[in-house]
Every structure is written in structure tokens, then in C-alpha cells.
Tab-separated table of C-alpha atoms in Angstrom:
chain	number	residue	atom	x	y	z
A	581	MET	CA	0.000	0.000	0.000
A	582	LYS	CA	1.480	3.356	-1.053
A	583	TYR	CA	1.326	6.362	1.256
A	584	ASN	CA	3.037	9.695	1.789
A	585	PRO	CA	6.618	8.916	2.893
A	586	LEU	CA	6.589	12.005	5.130
A	587	LEU	CA	4.242	10.082	7.424
A	588	GLU	CA	6.701	7.234	7.972
A	589	PRO	CA	8.175	8.688	11.226
A	590	TYR	CA	4.688	8.913	12.718
A	591	LYS	CA	3.877	5.218	12.281
A	592	ALA	CA	5.943	4.298	15.336
A	593	LEU	CA	3.698	6.511	17.462
A	594	VAL	CA	0.727	4.221	16.880
A	595	PRO	CA	1.980	1.142	18.809
A	596	PHE	CA	3.720	3.413	21.327
A	597	LEU	CA	0.505	5.259	22.207
A	598	ALA	CA	-1.482	2.016	22.226
A	599	GLU	CA	0.881	0.476	24.782
A	600	LEU	CA	0.940	3.682	26.795
A	601	LEU	CA	-2.833	4.242	26.879
A	602	GLY	CA	-4.045	0.633	26.970
A	603	GLU	CA	-6.348	-1.544	24.931
A	604	SER	CA	-9.395	0.659	25.522
A	605	CYS	CA	-7.881	3.222	23.128
A	606	GLU	CA	-7.901	2.865	19.364
A	607	ILE	CA	-5.004	4.658	17.655
A	608	LEU	CA	-5.010	5.451	13.927
A	609	LEU	CA	-2.743	7.207	11.459
A	610	HIS	CA	-4.443	8.575	8.323
A	611	ASP	CA	-2.924	9.670	5.025
A	612	ILE	CA	-5.333	12.351	3.798
A	613	SER	CA	-4.212	11.934	0.191
A	614	GLN	CA	-5.863	8.495	0.175
A	615	PRO	CA	-9.391	9.122	1.562
A	616	LYS	CA	-10.740	5.762	0.369
A	617	HIS	CA	-7.816	3.902	1.977
A	618	SER	CA	-6.599	6.480	4.479
A	619	VAL	CA	-5.622	4.268	7.433
A	620	ILE	CA	-1.924	3.430	7.132
A	621	ALA	CA	-1.379	2.295	10.737
A	622	ILE	CA	-3.769	1.200	13.471
A	623	ALA	CA	-3.720	-0.352	16.924
A	624	ASN	CA	-6.670	-1.852	18.798
A	625	GLY	CA	-8.817	-1.647	15.691
A	626	PHE	CA	-11.222	-4.196	17.149
A	627	HIS	CA	-13.162	-1.297	18.674
A	628	THR	CA	-14.449	-0.132	15.299
A	629	GLY	CA	-13.493	-3.048	13.058
A	630	ARG	CA	-11.136	-0.880	11.031
A	631	LYS	CA	-7.768	-1.973	9.685
A	632	VAL	CA	-4.966	-0.731	7.438
A	633	GLY	CA	-6.594	0.383	4.192
A	634	SER	CA	-9.892	1.451	5.774
A	635	PRO	CA	-11.363	4.775	4.589
A	636	PHE	CA	-11.908	8.134	6.240
A	637	THR	CA	-14.861	8.451	8.591
A	638	ASP	CA	-17.587	11.011	7.947
A	639	LEU	CA	-16.192	13.137	10.780
A	640	ALA	CA	-12.685	13.113	9.320
A	641	ILE	CA	-14.103	14.249	5.992
A	642	LYS	CA	-16.069	17.004	7.737
A	643	ILE	CA	-12.932	18.177	9.580
A	644	MET	CA	-11.070	18.457	6.290
A	645	GLU	CA	-13.945	20.166	4.486
A	646	GLU	CA	-14.402	22.742	7.244
A	647	LYS	CA	-10.635	23.282	7.419
A	648	ALA	CA	-10.559	23.014	11.203
A	649	TYR	CA	-6.807	22.562	10.936
A	650	VAL	CA	-6.150	26.102	9.671
A	651	LYS	CA	-6.337	27.822	13.064
A	652	ARG	CA	-5.412	24.899	15.303
A	653	ASP	CA	-2.976	22.022	15.534
A	654	TYR	CA	-5.350	19.510	17.094
A	655	MET	CA	-8.899	18.843	18.273
A	656	ALA	CA	-9.210	17.244	21.694
A	657	ASN	CA	-11.913	15.413	23.618
A	658	TYR	CA	-14.881	15.478	21.260
A	659	ASN	CA	-17.593	12.811	21.223
A	660	GLY	CA	-17.495	9.951	18.743
A	661	ARG	CA	-19.602	6.884	18.106
A	662	SER	CA	-19.182	3.611	16.217
A	663	LYS	CA	-21.775	0.829	16.143
A	664	ASN	CA	-22.866	0.565	19.776
A	665	LYS	CA	-19.756	2.099	21.312
A	666	ASN	CA	-19.164	5.597	22.636
A	667	PHE	CA	-15.793	7.295	22.370
A	668	VAL	CA	-14.011	10.416	23.470
A	669	SER	CA	-11.809	11.244	20.501
A	670	SER	CA	-8.855	13.507	19.747
A	671	THR	CA	-7.147	14.303	16.437
A	672	PHE	CA	-3.688	15.764	15.854
A	673	PHE	CA	-3.130	17.444	12.488
A	674	ILE	CA	0.176	16.417	10.916
A	675	LYS	CA	1.385	19.312	8.789
A	676	HIS	CA	4.182	19.832	6.286
A	677	GLU	CA	5.009	23.296	4.996
A	678	GLY	CA	1.708	24.585	6.333
A	679	LYS	CA	-0.438	21.890	4.731
A	680	VAL	CA	-2.103	18.939	6.445
A	681	ILE	CA	-0.767	15.604	5.225
A	682	GLY	CA	-2.083	13.268	7.892
A	683	LEU	CA	-4.202	12.769	10.992
A	684	LEU	CA	-3.182	11.007	14.182
A	685	CYS	CA	-6.373	9.954	15.951
A	686	ILE	CA	-7.007	8.568	19.426
A	687	ASN	CA	-10.428	7.116	20.248
A	688	ARG	CA	-11.007	6.245	23.905
A	689	ASN	CA	-13.780	3.723	24.463
A	690	MET	CA	-15.927	5.102	27.283
A	691	ASP	CA	-18.232	2.100	27.682
A	692	VAL	CA	-16.350	0.676	30.689
A	693	ILE	CA	-16.464	4.028	32.461
A	694	THR	CA	-20.147	4.457	31.589
A	695	ASP	CA	-20.929	0.992	32.952
A	696	LEU	CA	-18.982	1.722	36.130
A	697	ASP	CA	-20.811	5.012	36.582
A	698	LEU	CA	-24.155	3.203	36.301
A	699	VAL	CA	-23.076	0.710	38.966
A	700	LEU	CA	-22.022	3.539	41.269
A	701	GLN	CA	-25.330	5.328	40.722
A	702	LYS	CA	-27.203	2.131	41.658
A	703	LEU	CA	-25.076	1.716	44.795
A	704	LYS	CA	-25.696	5.318	45.840
A	705	LYS	CA	-29.430	4.881	45.301
A	706	ALA	CA	-29.493	1.586	47.195
A	707	TYR	CA	-27.803	3.168	50.216
A	708	ASN	CA	-29.722	6.451	49.961
A	709	LEU	CA	-26.537	8.407	49.261
A	710	GLU	CA	-27.708	10.311	46.204
A	711	GLY	CA	-26.561	13.893	46.556
A	712	ALA	CA	-24.436	13.089	49.590
A	713	LEU	CA	-21.226	12.536	47.655
A	714	ASP	CA	-20.770	15.756	45.732
A	715	ASP	CA	-18.147	18.459	45.465
A	716	THR	CA	-19.593	20.445	48.356
A	717	ALA	CA	-18.482	17.841	50.889
A	718	GLU	CA	-16.539	19.206	53.828
A	719	SER	CA	-12.858	18.353	53.888
A	720	MET	CA	-12.325	16.305	57.049
A	721	ASP	CA	-8.539	16.153	56.849
A	722	THR	CA	-7.615	19.816	56.364
A	723	PRO	CA	-5.773	21.135	59.442
A	724	VAL	CA	-7.365	24.252	60.914
A	725	GLY	CA	-4.064	26.077	60.507
A	726	ASP	CA	-4.199	25.573	56.750
A	727	ILE	CA	-7.666	27.010	56.245
A	728	LEU	CA	-6.827	30.702	56.690
A	729	PRO	CA	-3.873	30.759	54.219
A	730	ARG	CA	-5.977	28.903	51.657
A	731	MET	CA	-8.884	31.333	51.996
A	732	VAL	CA	-6.626	34.358	51.568
A	733	ALA	CA	-4.835	32.744	48.623
A	734	SER	CA	-8.184	31.962	46.992
A	735	GLU	CA	-9.254	35.621	47.074
A	736	MET	CA	-5.888	36.647	45.639
A	737	ARG	CA	-6.234	34.195	42.759
A	738	ALA	CA	-9.634	35.665	41.971
A	739	VAL	CA	-7.966	39.014	41.250
A	740	GLY	CA	-5.562	37.249	38.899
A	741	VAL	CA	-2.525	39.451	39.586
A	742	PRO	CA	0.560	38.527	41.672
A	743	PRO	CA	0.849	40.624	44.862
A	744	GLU	CA	4.008	42.402	43.741
A	745	ARG	CA	2.122	43.729	40.700
A	746	MET	CA	-1.185	44.545	42.398
A	747	THR	CA	-2.340	48.131	42.495
A	748	ARG	CA	-3.612	49.703	45.689
A	749	GLU	CA	-7.163	49.260	44.410
A	750	GLU	CA	-6.625	45.571	43.667
A	751	LYS	CA	-5.216	44.940	47.131
A	752	GLY	CA	-8.202	46.805	48.524
A	753	THR	CA	-10.502	44.511	46.549
A	754	VAL	CA	-8.851	41.433	48.071
A	755	ILE	CA	-9.176	42.814	51.594
A	756	ARG	CA	-12.784	43.946	50.992
A	757	ASN	CA	-13.749	40.459	49.797
A	758	LEU	CA	-12.054	38.896	52.802
A	759	MET	CA	-13.935	41.294	55.067
A	760	ASN	CA	-17.244	40.453	53.400
A	761	ALA	CA	-16.536	36.807	54.188
A	762	GLY	CA	-15.663	37.687	57.784
A	763	ILE	CA	-12.144	36.311	57.370
A	764	HIS	CA	-10.468	39.434	58.750
A	765	GLN	CA	-11.990	38.623	62.143
A	766	MET	CA	-10.285	35.242	62.371
A	767	LYS	CA	-7.319	34.969	64.710
A	768	GLY	CA	-4.101	35.628	62.812
A	769	ALA	CA	-5.938	36.915	59.732
A	770	VAL	CA	-4.212	40.306	59.575
A	771	VAL	CA	-0.790	38.663	59.858
A	772	GLU	CA	-1.635	36.223	57.048
A	773	ILE	CA	-3.155	38.892	54.804
A	774	ALA	CA	-0.102	41.082	55.295
A	775	ARG	CA	2.219	38.192	54.493
A	776	GLN	CA	0.482	37.177	51.269
A	777	LEU	CA	-0.165	40.713	50.023
A	778	HIS	CA	3.394	41.827	50.848
A	779	LEU	CA	2.117	44.552	53.169
A	780	SER	CA	2.881	45.593	56.728
A	781	GLU	CA	0.305	44.782	59.386
A	782	PRO	CA	-0.414	48.484	60.071
A	783	THR	CA	-1.095	48.931	56.337
A	784	VAL	CA	-3.605	46.071	56.392
A	785	TYR	CA	-5.351	47.679	59.353
A	786	ARG	CA	-5.527	50.961	57.403
A	787	TYR	CA	-7.113	49.124	54.464
A	788	ILE	CA	-9.659	47.533	56.806
A	789	LYS	CA	-10.456	50.911	58.398
A	790	ARG	CA	-10.882	52.491	54.962
A	791	GLU	CA	-13.201	49.703	53.758
A	792	LYS	CA	-15.297	49.975	56.921
A	793	GLY	CA	-15.597	53.704	56.306
A	794	ARG	CA	-17.026	53.056	52.844
A	795	ASP	CA	-19.854	51.041	54.315
A	796	LYS	CA	-21.082	53.921	56.492
């Protein structure tokens, strides 16, 4: 079977990725110049029944027609389906001199994860735990001493600027948000705020006094 020789170095990636990711992942290398026989290397093809010499899929054709490769180098984590199987798929565009010559595709079979999720849902329902195991659960192993630094750091991240580059107004915003949450009243709060904002403790107290004055 003839194919673009520029794709030869990429063939070794197919078995490598298959061994790395496991048998639940189908790995394919396509030569786009041969749409009717585009697959030039494949691993774990039993998922879709494809083999070397198989054609493009409808989605691959659509990707090429819509020229999705012009503004990006890859497409990651989109939904795919074959027969009765569900996949999360990703495609890397292999380019030469600005033109796409091949596609490296990874299709992750999600059926095992879907089945496991259904089992977990049944277990939660059987033990009346629906809604009890969500992201709002309290952390039982966080030391009390770690809570204050984390809360201050969280408000600083929300501003999105490192403390050494923050303006006076941005530092005031951080302190105002901490005050609204009542954090400034916690023992050691002023010391921690001063440390993370690179301020002196008297300066933090001045910020707090100023923010209180605004509320009057």
C-alpha cells in the first residue's frame, strides 16, 4: 500500500501510544491523500473493526472540508460513536510546509467508564446516598491552621494578579472580599493577609479601616 513517505516517522507513534494508553484506546494514522484507503497504521482496531486500508470516517471528511486545521494544531476530547460504542476522541493534524498531510487519531472507548458510573449510581441509590457525595463535601482532613492561608490565597487568585504587581485598588478589593466573608476577624488573619499581600500589618489595618468607612 502506497502512502506519503513524510508520514513514515509517525507510524511508530501508533503502537507506542497504544501500549501507553491501553487496549481501551484505538489509535489510527491517516494519510489524507488516500481518503478511500486512508488508514496506514492502526492499533486496537477491534473497537471499530477498522484496519490498514480502511477509509476516512464522515467526521474526518467534515474536519477536512471545514478546514478546522487552519487555526489549530489539534482537536481534543470530542464525542465519537461507532456501532454501539461511545468514544471520546482527539485528532492531531500532521502538517508539512503549512499543509495537512495526515491525521493522528485517538479514540477512547468510554463504555467501561459508563458501565462503572451506572453501577455507582445504583449503589448510591441503594444506600440512599444520592446527593451526599458531591463536590460540596466538607474536607475532614484539612488542618485548621491551613484554612486561613488557603482562603486568603483563593481571594488573591480571583484578582488574577501577583501581589508584587497589584495596584492599591486591587489589594483593597482582596481585603474587601475577605472582610465580606468575615475572614479578617479570624485569629491571625491580619498577619496572614499582610504576608500574602506583601504589606505591613499596620497597612492592612488601614485598608480595613478604609473599607469599613465606605460602608457607612
